[in-house]
Amino acid sequence: MEFSNDKQVIDGLADTSNEANWHGLWTLYSKEVRRFATVYTQTILAPAVTTLLFLAVFTLALGGAVREVWGLPFATFIAPGLIMMSIMQNAFANTSSSMTISKVQGNIVDILMPPLSPRELTIGFALGGMTRGICVGLFVAIAMMFFVEIRIAEPLFVILFGAAAALMLSLFGLIGGIWADKFDHLAAVTNFVITPLTFLSGTFYSVDRLPENWYALAHFNPFFYLIDGFRHGFLGQSDSDPWMGFAIVMGVNVALWALTHRLFVSGYKLKA
Amino acid sequence: MSADESAELIAPGTGGSTGSEAHGSGAQRSGAHRSGTQKVETVLFPERRSFWNPLILSSLMRKESQRFVSEWHEMLLGPLVTTGLFLMIFEVAAGNRVQLADSIPLLTFVSAGLISITIVHGAYMFPAASLIMKRMDGSISDDLMSPVLAGEFVAGHCIPNIASALVTGLVVGLVCWATTPLGPFSPVFLLIHVVVGATMVSAISLIVGLWADKWDKFAAVEGFFLWPLTFLSGAFYSLAQLPEMFATVLPYTPFFMLVDGIRFGTTGYSEAAPLLGPWGGTAILAVLSAFLLVWGRALVRRGYKLKA
């Protein structure tokens, strides 16, 4: 094997054959899945408990006074939002922690050395994050069924927006994980970007209750369209048109995918 | 007695206690002699002195403080942002339409819950994280080799953490006060109550830090035990909104006493059991803290999971 510091040679080696490395892609994906599946207590059960806790607490705290939103009981209203929140937070956590832990511990070479093209890297990680997001979402939804009346008006939107949300947050997580040098940076991104955007995008309230400026601002937040469309799939009503929301969301996803792919190709903060 | 026993192990035959012959020679003994044997309790932190040494204690505390003093702004910003978000959500979702029992605005009621969450989270983080990290690093040997008493060990790990939890709670409280009017304060009660509460959670954290050999366990205790107990203990809702059964039992649980005490200190509104009142809650928390601290100290002294 030739070891070379020349970037073009390294990239050339990775793309030696024009065929996709299916076996490698599958290996990367299954590594990512096993990474969270073996510690499912921490990765699936704990988030589910936290989400159910939120459901109980917010229903008790707000549901008493705000008895009905859109003609539905408060718990039924916030349930889809909470499921979506768990999908988003866990998809983000999976990819971002994977990347950052690999960088900090030094086993990022395990990803860079094998003959995986940047496209395969992106696909593998993104799908891994999506899998965790969707697993947690499913688990939370099933657990909620025991407590809250969950009815699905349009399953298509549920599937589309659920997948789109998991993908978007996986990609955010990848970008964040690649950028972060220490866990502190990652915590900062989670606390100051992801959490506020998630909380303020209409999970707990309908955005038509917001004052003028905030209402307009909410429409610039891609998470708003995710939660809104997902809720439309459950309840049949939403603040904005779901198809427009889906178009916006997929546009954001395409942009994020291109950015992530670009990051892997250039090796930004991954290769010295 | 234990100091004598460990001294016996080092220099056999020099003491005159009952079991010294049995230990000193190491030869096979019959059952009759065995009855005179004292069980050796191996102690990691034998009491070589009776009083705490202020220099040793302050050095240990300074070392533990450095863990978070260098990043205090990050430590404060996280809870601030989360608190701000929660306040905003409550404001938008229910706003001033909601009047809980005794006509307290929702935000005022909820502020106490937010302060409690901040204090519990802050007080839980550092003793356990410090111990687990040191154990994984191997730098636990620095603490074990130094001539600290077990009590100093516990105090040195818990006191900086309590202080930091108080500061974070205070900052969050100020943010809440800026957002919504907080009612009549009881400063003395609040101070005592918050110190006692933070001590209790720190003691829990210390014991968990001793017990957890992996981060999983640390996270599990926080996620499945502390968070649920704090959230479900009336942080955001009043007892009046719970079904009968819970409403009668809950005032006797420690975490409810914690949240309720903070609410009483900041707003003068309390839902404590009539038998106890807010001060009774503080007293019970103090007893619990004392028990946990003594237990923690005993575990440290024995070297539970600290020595190989």
CSV table of C-alpha atoms in Angstrom, one decimal, chain A residues 2 4-16 265-266 271:
chain,number,residue,atom,x,y,z
A,2,GLU,CA,1.2,3.5,-0.7
A,4,SER,CA,0.8,9.5,0.7
A,5,ASN,CA,0.1,12.9,2.1
A,6,ASP,CA,-1.0,14.2,-1.3
A,7,LYS,CA,-4.7,14.8,-1.1
A,8,GLN,CA,-5.3,14.0,-4.7
A,9,VAL,CA,-3.6,10.7,-4.4
A,10,ILE,CA,-5.6,9.8,-1.3
A,11,ASP,CA,-8.9,10.7,-2.9
A,12,GLY,CA,-7.9,8.9,-6.0
A,13,LEU,CA,-7.3,5.7,-4.0
A,14,ALA,CA,-10.6,6.0,-2.4
A,15,ASP,CA,-12.3,6.2,-5.7
A,16,THR,CA,-10.2,3.7,-7.5
A,265,VAL,CA,-14.7,15.3,0.1
A,266,SER,CA,-12.5,18.1,1.4
A,271,LYS,CA,-7.9,14.9,7.6
